[in-house]
Amino acid sequence: MDAIDGYIAAAFETDDPSSIAKALGAVARTRNMSKLAKDVGMNRSALYRALSGDGNPEFATILKVVKALGLTLTPVPVIDRKSDAA
């Protein structure tokens, strides 16, 4: 896992939609935002707003951005730390 993957994974671990969008936006800005906007079917300024941390992007937009960044979302079971301690 490289630094970018770790950064995005940490954002998802917060369970905070704003943090997730902001992290995806930060990574997107390190790439070609114009190409990414085209790949997700949005104009560049709308994508910037959606991924600002202040926006409220639709889940479909998040999925498209994740895919365009070469990532995937994979559900994994939540580990119940209380039952692990027993």
XYZ file of C-alpha atoms in Angstrom:
86
model
C 0.000 0.000 0.000
C 1.510 3.318 -1.006
C 1.077 6.627 0.825
C -1.926 7.687 -1.269
C -3.752 4.406 -0.638
C -3.017 4.735 3.085
C -4.242 8.329 3.118
C -7.537 7.404 1.478
C -7.948 4.316 3.681
C -7.434 6.468 6.793
C -10.086 8.911 5.562
C -12.584 6.076 5.094
C -11.821 4.801 8.595
C -13.084 8.106 10.022
C -16.618 7.334 8.786
C -16.872 11.076 8.104
C -18.231 11.830 4.614
C -16.563 15.253 4.578
C -13.142 13.769 5.389
C -13.579 11.115 2.710
C -14.562 13.656 0.056
C -11.715 15.956 1.090
C -9.152 13.132 0.895
C -10.423 12.050 -2.521
C -10.218 15.690 -3.611
C -6.640 16.027 -2.378
C -5.616 12.918 -4.294
C -7.563 14.013 -7.367
C -5.697 17.339 -7.360
C -2.389 15.463 -7.492
C -3.631 13.807 -10.671
C -5.099 15.407 -13.789
C -8.348 16.903 -12.454
C -9.624 17.738 -15.943
C -9.216 14.126 -17.078
C -10.734 12.834 -13.861
C -13.736 15.145 -14.289
C -14.207 13.839 -17.824
C -13.909 10.228 -16.602
C -16.640 10.751 -13.983
C -18.861 12.794 -16.306
C -18.690 16.106 -14.468
C -17.204 19.477 -15.217
C -14.005 20.297 -13.389
C -15.419 23.046 -11.157
C -18.332 20.840 -10.036
C -15.894 18.065 -9.183
C -13.721 20.475 -7.190
C -16.807 21.584 -5.230
C -17.994 18.008 -4.649
C -14.601 16.954 -3.306
C -13.869 20.078 -1.280
C -14.986 18.650 2.039
C -17.705 21.314 2.120
C -19.684 19.712 -0.698
C -22.091 16.840 -0.332
C -21.390 14.568 -3.290
C -23.780 11.800 -4.191
C -22.567 8.306 -3.443
C -22.552 7.604 -7.178
C -20.054 10.445 -7.617
C -17.813 9.015 -4.906
C -17.924 5.595 -6.582
C -17.028 7.116 -9.958
C -14.132 9.092 -8.469
C -12.817 6.055 -6.604
C -12.936 4.010 -9.804
C -11.330 6.793 -11.871
C -8.495 6.935 -9.328
C -7.901 3.218 -9.925
C -9.367 2.122 -6.609
C -12.329 0.052 -5.512
C -14.536 0.012 -2.445
C -14.703 -3.357 -0.775
C -16.953 -3.979 2.212
C -15.314 -5.853 5.059
C -16.886 -6.996 8.298
C -16.455 -4.707 11.280
C -14.372 -6.336 13.961
C -16.146 -6.273 17.303
C -13.304 -5.370 19.617
C -15.360 -6.224 22.724
C -15.835 -9.846 21.676
C -12.151 -10.108 20.718
C -11.119 -9.229 24.265
C -13.089 -12.128 25.730
